[in-house]
Amino acid sequence: MWSDVVQRISIDNDTGQVIKRENFNGTETSKDLHRQLPVQVRSLRTVLVYKRVDGHPDPGQPLEQADRPEVDADQIPGEDSRLFDQRMKRSLDDVAGRTSDSRAPMRRSRVFGTWVADQVTEYGDKSKLPVMANPRDMQLFYKLESGDVVYYDGEIFGSFVALTKQSGKELTEKNFTADEVRLFNEAKKVEIGNLVSGNAIKFIRDRSKVEEIWKELPQRVMPSRFILTKKSQELGEGWKAKARWILLGHRDPDVMQLERFSPTPATTTVYLVFQLVSSLRYQLFIMDVTSAFGQSDPQVREQGPLYASLPKSGIPDEESWHLIEVLTAAYGLVNAPSAWRKTVVSVLTSLSYKESVFDPCLYYLPYQPDEVDSLDQRGCAGIVLLDVDDFAQGGNARHHQLMQRLRERFKFGKWRCLYNGHGEYLGRNYDKVTTLLLTNVRQPFSEELAGPTVRHVKAVNKTINELKKTATVYLRILPSDLNKGIWMSISDASVGNDAEKSQGGFIIAYADREIMNGGLQSFSINSWKSHRVRRVVKASLGSEALAMDDGLAELEWVKAMFTEVVIPNSTVSDGTRFGVDESAVVVRQQDPDENTILVTDARALYDLFHRRSGAAGLCRRAQIHVSVMAASAKALRAEVHWLPGVHMLADCLTKRLGNAALMRRVLGLGRYAIKEDGLLALSNLEKELSVGEAAVKDALRLFREIGDTDGEEAAQITLLDILCAKDGPAAGAATVSKERLAYYKTKGDKLGEGKALQKLAEQLMSSAKDEAAKYAKDAAALFVQAGDKKAQAAALQTAALAQSTDRVPAAEEALKISKSIGDEAGQVDLLTGLSAVLSGEAALARAQEAQALAKKLGDRSGEARAKHAAAVATLKLEKSSEALELAKEAASMLGEEKDTFSQACALRTAASAASAAEACELLREAVSLSAGSGDRTAEAAAKLQLAAALLAFEGPLASIFQNRTEAAAVAEQARVAFLLLGDKRSQGRASHLAAQSKILLDDLDGGVEAAMQAAVLGRSCGDRWLEACAMRTAVAGQVSKGCHAEALRMAKEVKSLFHKLGSSNIEEAMDSLIQQLEEVLPKIHPNPRVSVLPKDASINLQQNSIFTQATNCIVWSLPVSQLSYLMYCCELLKFVDDLKAIPDRIAFLVLTRGVMGRHTGEMMPAQYTGVLGTTVWAICRTIRLESPKLLVATVDVPNSATVHEMTDCIRAAQLDSGPRNEVSFIIDRNNQLGKRPY
């Protein structure tokens, strides 16, 4: 550290003469320490004299002896000697990565980091004596080569060893906006508050005690810092600021004496837990613990108490000199996961949960005698899966009581039931009804994508298209009865299918035991794996045997864990299977009928497994594997089944062109088979459905002939199920209605025909309203002929709601008919519907009439719907407060009646009348209710309205920022939902809201992309207003990005659109914007006065000297390739070599146009910190370092700058070349030239 330096001595390397001695007092800044190289001096070395410290193993020599002989540069520093810089490049040849006598590149190690200069060791306190080195330092950095540069100043907590990559989720505090600073400061307070309230830490604010600790126990004070991230919420929600306070675990003085083991569950265990919860019909809960490590049991270390200093960024409301006493295993300590696990395990075992022998993250609660019907009943009272601070659990009433005790012991953040909902556990999303579309690819591969060809690109495109077509396929875990289930392994392999490597794969599944007797049975996949076969094989028999062996091993482990948890009286013991040298833990189970299935499509393997003949086959290694598997299979009572290759489910795991269609079909059905009849039904599923459809239609015809109405209704339900499975729910229902219509029409039954038409009209209301209106009118006519006036009124109301014109007469006629027959209950619905097609005071009057009539009849549900209609009518009359009160009352009444769909609609109406803040809360509840009712259209509409309300919210800046983030997430969820529903207009509106949110959040690229998507959707559905508004939003994004030329082109198009729509106000605003953009953009001259063209990049890279081509300015133009960039760099280095021959001090400029210091032709943000190491400016920095007598200035100007403006930039750079002789200019033609801020 410079504060420890008392004198600097500069010595000429060539003559050994001391040039200058400078004394320092420790208060100098970095800029005061730089000196120009004296004239006639080519290179020098520097001796730094540090403060003399009593008690130091190497206290140094007196100041007057500082010019003692230097240590040989090749000598390795010994114990506690001074460290000298041996890694600084000293010549231009070194800059190019080579020596003067060899063109081979210098060796570089793969170790990057810095020497630990602030750690207390047995040799002394390095934070006070930073020049000390001990054997541990030399051992740590023994891989460093002489060509390595290891200089690094930590921006957060000083110098440290940085050998790992920073997490992509972690945020840098210096890049925060003011809103983000507020949010994360609050998150810091919450984090520290949780730790203090949980007795995990304690602040030491007594200055005398702090000084005593630093004096007597400095080695037990650890540095700390915050990890700041944006925590993802559940589906459809935004992010929230999260701050995690951690200690630097590698600085723990007791690190070698601490226990570190803390397991995590296997993927197979996770799915096994979900299978058990599903089969036992329990509700699944997921939870996570808030600041889990801070809730561990207190720990007292034998070595003494542990302390922590405050992070360099500080803790709100705390002084920087305060210390923290660590009372338990906090985050960052190597024993923190282990200590937390011990705490949780002790609590779970005290609650009578047992730990699984096979996976220590699985805990189960055995049944008590009064909880089962028989002692051999399978299952357990509860099950808990633990992954550090995340829990998944389910069980009976006793289990839930115990979980409440667990909740009292620990503070949980998320505690959510997934029944009829969705959630995320260990990165896996569980949702019964929502389809997730993957739109981003994160963490691009490098080595894995080496050497791609056109064939690979085609394969990727084919895979993408296949995924798009099958977006609704997902993994299903069915509630198979534990007393009737069976475990099975399905394995397959291929030989030499990829660069002479064989691929194997297996699937472990839990199926209904009846699968052994034939037919399609329940089938739930538990685990799967596709992997390279671990050994080179001579034939397919060998690879098939190895694949089956891997599947059998996985099955053996899964079944052992399953048996331990759910089968009563099972015991775990140590048994010898294959000799005294191979012993395994096995489960002794009581049920002799517990079978297992192994499935293969290799006939040779099947025959070898059953015949077990030593003369059979040609592959002895395969025979050895089969012999070993036979012993394991006997212990598992496993049966081997053979299937033809066309029915092999694991085929797609081992071949690029495998039978993926079969896998998707099985996943969609949740059914599989291993017998001929079931396999035939699986392969001929479409044909079977057609045959079943014909059979049900015959049965329906017979029931109608004999007049069996119950049988007819049952047959229609069966027909509906078949058609829905074949054609989809909507198309299937429409087909059944049309079939019913044709039957009644043939029979001449006007009433039945009318009812069929009415049913068909109701089904088409959401997709084809015009067609629905036609069917409803035809139904009304038929009801007139049949004399059913009540049904006629209902049909007329459906027609009024469906048609776009002449709605009021139809509704009035329906009401008139209902009054004529005295149907007061029907009049309530008709009056409510009439209010929807009317407007103004008439609509309100009809709604109030319906409300009074429903109240008279005691119809609470009808009264609530009428009150909602009155709220809608009042809102149209611009009476917001009255409408809000009516809508809230209607929502409350509908909630009492358990009508969640109508309640959600009432809440949406109330939100339209409420303030933005209240509207957000109402709409969040509406989204939840719509999701619970299963109406995806209503849920998407509520999300769309919620996104709009969030954008309109006005309040504190932090709240506005959070709401905009949530608006972007909710709008994206609405867009996906409308995409699945096929509603392009609503999808475009959601995209537009997402675009506005992203632009307000400074995600300009994403905002412009979403706005253009909304414009395309508006154009495709004929919504010109949506198209124009989305284009206008895109213009705003382009202006914010600084793409003025593109913004000008789009602005002219937007002006044309609004002109056609007749919106003069927006048209005038676009006129003004176009004028401003034209003023900002440079005038294009047909014949430019100066044109600088790049050199041809196809020429060989040679170090051509440009010494004779330029005097003091080198210009690099914009559009060049990487080869041209390398050529320019080589020329620049050669130019510097030519200048070495000149004894005088030389200054020159390197001018770039529009490249901001990067490779020419690339753009980057205008911050100095963003300049990468392989840039034009980095080359110039190295030249400055290696040739101090050259004054090199780098100047960047906009690519639109004229010659005169470039001259002004050069002149300004000569007057002020910036803090590092690096300056970038922006040109504002309305004002003046200005430097670009760093």
PDB file of N, CA and C in Angstrom, residues 811-880:
ATOM      1  N   ALA A 811     -83.425  -8.557 -27.378  1.00  0.00           N
ATOM      2  CA  ALA A 811     -83.486  -8.645 -25.917  1.00  0.00           C
ATOM      3  C   ALA A 811     -84.827  -8.177 -25.384  1.00  0.00           C
ATOM      4  N   GLU A 812     -85.394  -7.104 -25.984  1.00  0.00           N
ATOM      5  CA  GLU A 812     -86.715  -6.614 -25.556  1.00  0.00           C
ATOM      6  C   GLU A 812     -87.793  -7.653 -25.827  1.00  0.00           C
ATOM      7  N   GLU A 813     -87.712  -8.298 -26.967  1.00  0.00           N
ATOM      8  CA  GLU A 813     -88.698  -9.326 -27.310  1.00  0.00           C
ATOM      9  C   GLU A 813     -88.601 -10.504 -26.347  1.00  0.00           C
ATOM     10  N   ALA A 814     -87.367 -10.889 -25.975  1.00  0.00           N
ATOM     11  CA  ALA A 814     -87.190 -11.981 -25.023  1.00  0.00           C
ATOM     12  C   ALA A 814     -87.813 -11.637 -23.679  1.00  0.00           C
ATOM     13  N   LEU A 815     -87.634 -10.409 -23.237  1.00  0.00           N
ATOM     14  CA  LEU A 815     -88.207  -9.978 -21.961  1.00  0.00           C
ATOM     15  C   LEU A 815     -89.733  -9.953 -22.034  1.00  0.00           C
ATOM     16  N   LYS A 816     -90.262  -9.502 -23.161  1.00  0.00           N
ATOM     17  CA  LYS A 816     -91.712  -9.441 -23.331  1.00  0.00           C
ATOM     18  C   LYS A 816     -92.321 -10.829 -23.249  1.00  0.00           C
ATOM     19  N   ILE A 817     -91.659 -11.800 -23.889  1.00  0.00           N
ATOM     20  CA  ILE A 817     -92.172 -13.181 -23.864  1.00  0.00           C
ATOM     21  C   ILE A 817     -92.131 -13.727 -22.439  1.00  0.00           C
ATOM     22  N   SER A 818     -91.035 -13.460 -21.737  1.00  0.00           N
ATOM     23  CA  SER A 818     -90.915 -13.972 -20.365  1.00  0.00           C
ATOM     24  C   SER A 818     -91.989 -13.383 -19.460  1.00  0.00           C
ATOM     25  N   LYS A 819     -92.308 -12.110 -19.641  1.00  0.00           N
ATOM     26  CA  LYS A 819     -93.358 -11.488 -18.837  1.00  0.00           C
ATOM     27  C   LYS A 819     -94.727 -12.062 -19.162  1.00  0.00           C
ATOM     28  N   SER A 820     -94.907 -12.424 -20.429  1.00  0.00           N
ATOM     29  CA  SER A 820     -96.224 -12.942 -20.841  1.00  0.00           C
ATOM     30  C   SER A 820     -96.538 -14.277 -20.192  1.00  0.00           C
ATOM     31  N   ILE A 821     -95.494 -15.044 -19.862  1.00  0.00           N
ATOM     32  CA  ILE A 821     -95.735 -16.358 -19.246  1.00  0.00           C
ATOM     33  C   ILE A 821     -95.508 -16.306 -17.728  1.00  0.00           C
ATOM     34  N   GLY A 822     -95.166 -15.104 -17.209  1.00  0.00           N
ATOM     35  CA  GLY A 822     -95.017 -14.945 -15.764  1.00  0.00           C
ATOM     36  C   GLY A 822     -93.779 -15.587 -15.194  1.00  0.00           C
ATOM     37  N   ASP A 823     -92.742 -15.724 -15.993  1.00  0.00           N
ATOM     38  CA  ASP A 823     -91.484 -16.342 -15.538  1.00  0.00           C
ATOM     39  C   ASP A 823     -90.609 -15.264 -14.886  1.00  0.00           C
ATOM     40  N   GLU A 824     -90.819 -15.020 -13.583  1.00  0.00           N
ATOM     41  CA  GLU A 824     -90.085 -13.961 -12.914  1.00  0.00           C
ATOM     42  C   GLU A 824     -88.609 -14.314 -12.756  1.00  0.00           C
ATOM     43  N   ALA A 825     -88.295 -15.603 -12.501  1.00  0.00           N
ATOM     44  CA  ALA A 825     -86.891 -16.007 -12.365  1.00  0.00           C
ATOM     45  C   ALA A 825     -86.140 -15.787 -13.674  1.00  0.00           C
ATOM     46  N   GLY A 826     -86.811 -16.106 -14.793  1.00  0.00           N
ATOM     47  CA  GLY A 826     -86.179 -15.867 -16.083  1.00  0.00           C
ATOM     48  C   GLY A 826     -86.056 -14.386 -16.387  1.00  0.00           C
ATOM     49  N   GLN A 827     -87.000 -13.585 -15.880  1.00  0.00           N
ATOM     50  CA  GLN A 827     -86.944 -12.140 -16.138  1.00  0.00           C
ATOM     51  C   GLN A 827     -85.714 -11.499 -15.494  1.00  0.00           C
ATOM     52  N   VAL A 828     -85.259 -12.041 -14.366  1.00  0.00           N
ATOM     53  CA  VAL A 828     -84.055 -11.482 -13.721  1.00  0.00           C
ATOM     54  C   VAL A 828     -82.868 -11.576 -14.665  1.00  0.00           C
ATOM     55  N   ASP A 829     -82.648 -12.748 -15.250  1.00  0.00           N
ATOM     56  CA  ASP A 829     -81.529 -12.919 -16.175  1.00  0.00           C
ATOM     57  C   ASP A 829     -81.722 -12.092 -17.437  1.00  0.00           C
ATOM     58  N   LEU A 830     -82.968 -12.024 -17.926  1.00  0.00           N
ATOM     59  CA  LEU A 830     -83.226 -11.266 -19.151  1.00  0.00           C
ATOM     60  C   LEU A 830     -83.034  -9.767 -18.933  1.00  0.00           C
ATOM     61  N   LEU A 831     -83.478  -9.273 -17.784  1.00  0.00           N
ATOM     62  CA  LEU A 831     -83.271  -7.859 -17.488  1.00  0.00           C
ATOM     63  C   LEU A 831     -81.778  -7.522 -17.336  1.00  0.00           C
ATOM     64  N   THR A 832     -81.048  -8.443 -16.718  1.00  0.00           N
ATOM     65  CA  THR A 832     -79.597  -8.238 -16.570  1.00  0.00           C
ATOM     66  C   THR A 832     -78.916  -8.241 -17.934  1.00  0.00           C
ATOM     67  N   GLY A 833     -79.314  -9.178 -18.797  1.00  0.00           N
ATOM     68  CA  GLY A 833     -78.754  -9.210 -20.144  1.00  0.00           C
ATOM     69  C   GLY A 833     -79.151  -8.002 -20.969  1.00  0.00           C
ATOM     70  N   LEU A 834     -80.383  -7.511 -20.794  1.00  0.00           N
ATOM     71  CA  LEU A 834     -80.831  -6.324 -21.519  1.00  0.00           C
ATOM     72  C   LEU A 834     -80.030  -5.096 -21.096  1.00  0.00           C
ATOM     73  N   SER A 835     -79.668  -5.046 -19.822  1.00  0.00           N
ATOM     74  CA  SER A 835     -78.844  -3.937 -19.355  1.00  0.00           C
ATOM     75  C   SER A 835     -77.482  -3.928 -20.046  1.00  0.00           C
ATOM     76  N   ALA A 836     -76.981  -5.109 -20.408  1.00  0.00           N
ATOM     77  CA  ALA A 836     -75.667  -5.183 -21.056  1.00  0.00           C
ATOM     78  C   ALA A 836     -75.700  -4.657 -22.483  1.00  0.00           C
ATOM     79  N   VAL A 837     -76.860  -4.732 -23.159  1.00  0.00           N
ATOM     80  CA  VAL A 837     -76.920  -4.277 -24.555  1.00  0.00           C
ATOM     81  C   VAL A 837     -77.429  -2.849 -24.666  1.00  0.00           C
ATOM     82  N   LEU A 838     -77.993  -2.306 -23.564  1.00  0.00           N
ATOM     83  CA  LEU A 838     -78.439  -0.922 -23.565  1.00  0.00           C
ATOM     84  C   LEU A 838     -77.310  -0.005 -23.098  1.00  0.00           C
ATOM     85  N   SER A 839     -77.554   1.278 -23.072  1.00  0.00           N
ATOM     86  CA  SER A 839     -76.563   2.242 -22.616  1.00  0.00           C
ATOM     87  C   SER A 839     -77.277   3.368 -21.872  1.00  0.00           C
ATOM     88  N   GLY A 840     -76.500   4.124 -21.089  1.00  0.00           N
ATOM     89  CA  GLY A 840     -77.035   5.284 -20.400  1.00  0.00           C
ATOM     90  C   GLY A 840     -77.972   4.918 -19.265  1.00  0.00           C
ATOM     91  N   GLU A 841     -78.921   5.833 -19.012  1.00  0.00           N
ATOM     92  CA  GLU A 841     -79.867   5.654 -17.913  1.00  0.00           C
ATOM     93  C   GLU A 841     -80.774   4.451 -18.137  1.00  0.00           C
ATOM     94  N   ALA A 842     -81.045   4.110 -19.403  1.00  0.00           N
ATOM     95  CA  ALA A 842     -81.901   2.949 -19.686  1.00  0.00           C
ATOM     96  C   ALA A 842     -81.257   1.666 -19.186  1.00  0.00           C
ATOM     97  N   ALA A 843     -79.958   1.534 -19.399  1.00  0.00           N
ATOM     98  CA  ALA A 843     -79.258   0.344 -18.917  1.00  0.00           C
ATOM     99  C   ALA A 843     -79.298   0.268 -17.402  1.00  0.00           C
ATOM    100  N   LEU A 844     -79.082   1.400 -16.739  1.00  0.00           N
ATOM    101  CA  LEU A 844     -79.109   1.417 -15.283  1.00  0.00           C
ATOM    102  C   LEU A 844     -80.495   1.078 -14.752  1.00  0.00           C
ATOM    103  N   ALA A 845     -81.528   1.585 -15.411  1.00  0.00           N
ATOM    104  CA  ALA A 845     -82.902   1.309 -14.968  1.00  0.00           C
ATOM    105  C   ALA A 845     -83.223  -0.175 -15.069  1.00  0.00           C
ATOM    106  N   ARG A 846     -82.819  -0.825 -16.176  1.00  0.00           N
ATOM    107  CA  ARG A 846     -83.083  -2.261 -16.335  1.00  0.00           C
ATOM    108  C   ARG A 846     -82.314  -3.057 -15.285  1.00  0.00           C
ATOM    109  N   ALA A 847     -81.074  -2.665 -14.990  1.00  0.00           N
ATOM    110  CA  ALA A 847     -80.296  -3.382 -13.980  1.00  0.00           C
ATOM    111  C   ALA A 847     -80.924  -3.239 -12.602  1.00  0.00           C
ATOM    112  N   GLN A 848     -81.412  -2.043 -12.267  1.00  0.00           N
ATOM    113  CA  GLN A 848     -82.068  -1.829 -10.972  1.00  0.00           C
ATOM    114  C   GLN A 848     -83.372  -2.606 -10.888  1.00  0.00           C
ATOM    115  N   GLU A 849     -84.084  -2.699 -12.016  1.00  0.00           N
ATOM    116  CA  GLU A 849     -85.322  -3.488 -12.042  1.00  0.00           C
ATOM    117  C   GLU A 849     -85.033  -4.954 -11.796  1.00  0.00           C
ATOM    118  N   ALA A 850     -83.963  -5.452 -12.426  1.00  0.00           N
ATOM    119  CA  ALA A 850     -83.566  -6.850 -12.208  1.00  0.00           C
ATOM    120  C   ALA A 850     -83.150  -7.076 -10.767  1.00  0.00           C
ATOM    121  N   GLN A 851     -82.459  -6.124 -10.186  1.00  0.00           N
ATOM    122  CA  GLN A 851     -82.009  -6.249  -8.809  1.00  0.00           C
ATOM    123  C   GLN A 851     -83.199  -6.310  -7.847  1.00  0.00           C
ATOM    124  N   ALA A 852     -84.198  -5.458  -8.057  1.00  0.00           N
ATOM    125  CA  ALA A 852     -85.378  -5.448  -7.184  1.00  0.00           C
ATOM    126  C   ALA A 852     -86.158  -6.750  -7.311  1.00  0.00           C
ATOM    127  N   LEU A 853     -86.295  -7.251  -8.553  1.00  0.00           N
ATOM    128  CA  LEU A 853     -87.043  -8.490  -8.764  1.00  0.00           C
ATOM    129  C   LEU A 853     -86.329  -9.673  -8.123  1.00  0.00           C
ATOM    130  N   ALA A 854     -84.991  -9.741  -8.254  1.00  0.00           N
ATOM    131  CA  ALA A 854     -84.234 -10.838  -7.638  1.00  0.00           C
ATOM    132  C   ALA A 854     -84.317 -10.789  -6.116  1.00  0.00           C
ATOM    133  N   LYS A 855     -84.294  -9.585  -5.568  1.00  0.00           N
ATOM    134  CA  LYS A 855     -84.417  -9.437  -4.108  1.00  0.00           C
ATOM    135  C   LYS A 855     -85.779  -9.901  -3.636  1.00  0.00           C
ATOM    136  N   LYS A 856     -86.827  -9.597  -4.425  1.00  0.00           N
ATOM    137  CA  LYS A 856     -88.171 -10.034  -4.105  1.00  0.00           C
ATOM    138  C   LYS A 856     -88.275 -11.555  -4.100  1.00  0.00           C
ATOM    139  N   LEU A 857     -87.593 -12.200  -5.052  1.00  0.00           N
ATOM    140  CA  LEU A 857     -87.634 -13.661  -5.163  1.00  0.00           C
ATOM    141  C   LEU A 857     -86.670 -14.347  -4.193  1.00  0.00           C
ATOM    142  N   GLY A 858     -85.803 -13.570  -3.533  1.00  0.00           N
ATOM    143  CA  GLY A 858     -84.809 -14.164  -2.634  1.00  0.00           C
ATOM    144  C   GLY A 858     -83.663 -14.811  -3.368  1.00  0.00           C
ATOM    145  N   ASP A 859     -83.446 -14.380  -4.600  1.00  0.00           N
ATOM    146  CA  ASP A 859     -82.369 -14.943  -5.437  1.00  0.00           C
ATOM    147  C   ASP A 859     -81.107 -14.108  -5.211  1.00  0.00           C
ATOM    148  N   ARG A 860     -80.256 -14.535  -4.266  1.00  0.00           N
ATOM    149  CA  ARG A 860     -79.060 -13.770  -3.952  1.00  0.00           C
ATOM    150  C   ARG A 860     -78.080 -13.725  -5.128  1.00  0.00           C
ATOM    151  N   SER A 861     -77.963 -14.841  -5.803  1.00  0.00           N
ATOM    152  CA  SER A 861     -77.049 -14.877  -6.941  1.00  0.00           C
ATOM    153  C   SER A 861     -77.515 -13.947  -8.052  1.00  0.00           C
ATOM    154  N   GLY A 862     -78.825 -13.998  -8.374  1.00  0.00           N
ATOM    155  CA  GLY A 862     -79.360 -13.112  -9.395  1.00  0.00           C
ATOM    156  C   GLY A 862     -79.269 -11.651  -8.987  1.00  0.00           C
ATOM    157  N   GLU A 863     -79.490 -11.361  -7.684  1.00  0.00           N
ATOM    158  CA  GLU A 863     -79.381  -9.990  -7.201  1.00  0.00           C
ATOM    159  C   GLU A 863     -77.946  -9.477  -7.350  1.00  0.00           C
ATOM    160  N   ALA A 864     -76.977 -10.345  -7.066  1.00  0.00           N
ATOM    161  CA  ALA A 864     -75.576  -9.931  -7.173  1.00  0.00           C
ATOM    162  C   ALA A 864     -75.196  -9.655  -8.627  1.00  0.00           C
ATOM    163  N   ARG A 865     -75.672 -10.507  -9.542  1.00  0.00           N
ATOM    164  CA  ARG A 865     -75.365 -10.281 -10.962  1.00  0.00           C
ATOM    165  C   ARG A 865     -76.026  -9.004 -11.467  1.00  0.00           C
ATOM    166  N   ALA A 866     -77.251  -8.738 -11.010  1.00  0.00           N
ATOM    167  CA  ALA A 866     -77.937  -7.512 -11.403  1.00  0.00           C
ATOM    168  C   ALA A 866     -77.217  -6.282 -10.839  1.00  0.00           C
ATOM    169  N   LYS A 867     -76.737  -6.402  -9.607  1.00  0.00           N
ATOM    170  CA  LYS A 867     -76.004  -5.281  -9.011  1.00  0.00           C
ATOM    171  C   LYS A 867     -74.711  -5.030  -9.794  1.00  0.00           C
ATOM    172  N   HIS A 868     -74.088  -6.099 -10.260  1.00  0.00           N
ATOM    173  CA  HIS A 868     -72.877  -5.934 -11.089  1.00  0.00           C
ATOM    174  C   HIS A 868     -73.225  -5.220 -12.392  1.00  0.00           C
ATOM    175  N   ALA A 869     -74.355  -5.589 -12.981  1.00  0.00           N
ATOM    176  CA  ALA A 869     -74.790  -4.911 -14.205  1.00  0.00           C
ATOM    177  C   ALA A 869     -75.072  -3.437 -13.934  1.00  0.00           C
ATOM    178  N   ALA A 870     -75.645  -3.134 -12.783  1.00  0.00           N
ATOM    179  CA  ALA A 870     -75.878  -1.734 -12.421  1.00  0.00           C
ATOM    180  C   ALA A 870     -74.556  -0.985 -12.256  1.00  0.00           C
ATOM    181  N   ALA A 871     -73.536  -1.664 -11.704  1.00  0.00           N
ATOM    182  CA  ALA A 871     -72.214  -1.038 -11.568  1.00  0.00           C
ATOM    183  C   ALA A 871     -71.621  -0.716 -12.934  1.00  0.00           C
ATOM    184  N   VAL A 872     -71.774  -1.641 -13.889  1.00  0.00           N
ATOM    185  CA  VAL A 872     -71.259  -1.402 -15.244  1.00  0.00           C
ATOM    186  C   VAL A 872     -71.962  -0.202 -15.875  1.00  0.00           C
ATOM    187  N   ALA A 873     -73.294  -0.151 -15.730  1.00  0.00           N
ATOM    188  CA  ALA A 873     -74.051   0.963 -16.305  1.00  0.00           C
ATOM    189  C   ALA A 873     -73.683   2.283 -15.638  1.00  0.00           C
ATOM    190  N   THR A 874     -73.502   2.261 -14.331  1.00  0.00           N
ATOM    191  CA  THR A 874     -73.113   3.487 -13.610  1.00  0.00           C
ATOM    192  C   THR A 874     -71.731   3.958 -14.042  1.00  0.00           C
ATOM    193  N   LEU A 875     -70.828   3.010 -14.271  1.00  0.00           N
ATOM    194  CA  LEU A 875     -69.478   3.369 -14.715  1.00  0.00           C
ATOM    195  C   LEU A 875     -69.504   4.036 -16.085  1.00  0.00           C
ATOM    196  N   LYS A 876     -70.390   3.555 -16.969  1.00  0.00           N
ATOM    197  CA  LYS A 876     -70.519   4.175 -18.289  1.00  0.00           C
ATOM    198  C   LYS A 876     -71.068   5.594 -18.188  1.00  0.00           C
ATOM    199  N   LEU A 877     -71.808   5.855 -17.105  1.00  0.00           N
ATOM    200  CA  LEU A 877     -72.322   7.215 -16.876  1.00  0.00           C
ATOM    201  C   LEU A 877     -71.284   8.102 -16.183  1.00  0.00           C
ATOM    202  N   GLU A 878     -70.052   7.572 -16.029  1.00  0.00           N
ATOM    203  CA  GLU A 878     -68.927   8.303 -15.440  1.00  0.00           C
ATOM    204  C   GLU A 878     -69.187   8.674 -13.972  1.00  0.00           C
ATOM    205  N   LYS A 879     -69.857   7.795 -13.264  1.00  0.00           N
ATOM    206  CA  LYS A 879     -70.064   7.942 -11.825  1.00  0.00           C
ATOM    207  C   LYS A 879     -69.193   6.891 -11.132  1.00  0.00           C
ATOM    208  N   SER A 880     -67.910   7.197 -11.033  1.00  0.00           N
ATOM    209  CA  SER A 880     -66.923   6.200 -10.608  1.00  0.00           C
ATOM    210  C   SER A 880     -67.133   5.747  -9.177  1.00  0.00           C
TER     211      SER A 880
END
